[in-house]
Amino acid sequence: MFFLTQWARRRPTSRVAVAAAGALALGLAGYANTGAGAAVSAINGVQPPGAVSPKPAAGTPALIPNTGKKDLNRIAQMVQCGNTMFAAGTFSEIAQGGTDFSRSNIFSFKASAPYTITKWAPVVNGTVNSITVNPANCADVYIGGDFTSVNGTAVKDIAEVDTTTGNVVSAFGHSTAGGEVQTLAYAGGHILVGGYFQWMNGSDKNPFMASVSPTTGKDDGFLHLSISGHYHYCNKKGKCTTSTNSSVQKQEISHNGDYDLVEGNFTSVGGMQREQIFMLDLTTSPATVTPWTSPEWDGSSSSYPYQCIPAEAWYIRSAAWSLDDKTVYIADTGDQPNNGAGKGPRTGLCDAAAAFPATLGPVNHEWVEYTGCDSYYSVAADTSAVYVAGHPRWAENPNGCDAQGAGAVADPGLQGLNLSGGLLLRTSGKPVYTMSRANADNMLITNSGGANGHGGLWIGSTNRFGAQSCGQVSGHSGICFLPYSS
């Protein structure tokens, strides 16, 4: 690792060929010493240009801290519409300014200081995994998860909710079967829905991922993906394990609205071999699966340790687009490759952050950064930094597993990387960004680049082990907001 005197602002440079032939030739050797790009220094107390402040905004709502060993409560996702932020997850109380507010798995608050919690308080009787909104219509939100009623109205895992009354919008279908909803996204007049379900509002044509009308909730025919398959692992000793059923877990729409990254547990999508993640072209009708993929995760080449341990069938947990939509960043869990990296240098994409070209074809990584067998669950990016979070203890740790290897830097919870994958450090050698190891699995950047004083990075997490620290400031259990400069 070495230090620069200024913040790096350059675009990442590809370290390997992105063509399929180049990817295959690289093989396992492509993982050697790719744990980070150049580390970068900063002046103590000053945020890097174009990146968010390491100090959280005061006064944002928070979960009630707990002292147990389980993730008792969490903020699963946040979405902004106008100057209102909507938050969903698993909780019964939200704290702000010394007052506890009764809220049932969903609530809203002002997106700018003093971040006042609104009176909107729908009673959702189960976990809300995802929330989305038509940005042109803040009168309603769409929620998905594992619940059976909203404000006393019977629903099943999906609903449209009035943002004034908190009541179910009856015209929108509100019933699934076969499993809960994990992800929702609004795109070009469609609600894209993913999860474990086999049936959605009267249709069984598109299990695991369907497109529905924002008005009726009925399948609108925009997606016909035929998602299927799940993992079958066999390690070096011949022991085999089969993962659970197919599912779609998360998705991220590109900034230009043309593409959708989708993560989950599957082996075939649209008649093509796709594992862990695929990219949809939303400019076609119906939407089509693009040629974007990689032998590093899709199993198309035996040269890559593309699977992680059997307990982590879905290990690419999150993805994010660069602002120009030319690069895809991923955040991974998984401990180590199923074939076993042991205590030696890390290989593969397990417990790592990585960058890949968004080129519509087979690609290989531009860089990989390892925690050393701790999970990343979320990733976000802006003009100057890539933010990764989960429950890491270290960064730049390709030489350790559950221990600080040579060259690793202690940096718990939240880390900032430059666009070449190097850890952002202060001139003191300490990392710029940090927070409690709170299993942060959702990040949202608003008004990227500081167009006004309200933009920044919102981080949703759990309250595990009493976690409430962000940027070494307490009182931020579950929600942390790192603002841009005005």
PDB file of C-alpha atoms in Angstrom, residues 62 64 90 99 104 108 125-126 198 214 223 246 257 262 273 296 330 349 395 398 421 450 461 476:
ATOM      1  CA  ALA A  62     -32.945   5.564  14.439  1.00  0.00           C
ATOM      2  CA  ILE A  64     -34.002   1.308  19.218  1.00  0.00           C
ATOM      3  CA  THR A  90     -38.515  -5.023  10.596  1.00  0.00           C
ATOM      4  CA  THR A  99     -38.885  10.293  21.739  1.00  0.00           C
ATOM      5  CA  SER A 104     -44.953  -1.069  12.257  1.00  0.00           C
ATOM      6  CA  SER A 108     -41.545   8.179   6.626  1.00  0.00           C
ATOM      7  CA  ASN A 125     -48.080  -6.979  10.323  1.00  0.00           C
ATOM      8  CA  GLY A 126     -44.822  -8.439   8.986  1.00  0.00           C
ATOM      9  CA  GLN A 198     -44.576 -18.686  -7.894  1.00  0.00           C
ATOM     10  CA  PRO A 214     -48.457   0.262 -11.272  1.00  0.00           C
ATOM     11  CA  LEU A 223     -40.869  -9.679 -18.272  1.00  0.00           C
ATOM     12  CA  SER A 246     -34.568 -20.284  -7.083  1.00  0.00           C
ATOM     13  CA  GLY A 257     -32.990   3.846 -16.789  1.00  0.00           C
ATOM     14  CA  VAL A 262     -30.613  -8.476 -10.764  1.00  0.00           C
ATOM     15  CA  GLN A 273     -26.682 -19.624 -18.285  1.00  0.00           C
ATOM     16  CA  GLU A 296     -15.902 -15.418 -12.438  1.00  0.00           C
ATOM     17  CA  ILE A 330     -20.545  -5.665  -6.590  1.00  0.00           C
ATOM     18  CA  LEU A 349     -15.322 -13.138  -5.258  1.00  0.00           C
ATOM     19  CA  ALA A 395     -10.027  -3.858   4.293  1.00  0.00           C
ATOM     20  CA  PRO A 398      -6.308 -10.714   0.788  1.00  0.00           C
ATOM     21  CA  GLY A 421     -10.294  -0.041  -5.580  1.00  0.00           C
ATOM     22  CA  GLY A 450     -23.927  17.744  -3.798  1.00  0.00           C
ATOM     23  CA  SER A 461     -28.629  -1.508   8.717  1.00  0.00           C
ATOM     24  CA  HIS A 476     -27.373   6.131  14.491  1.00  0.00           C
TER      25      HIS A 476
END
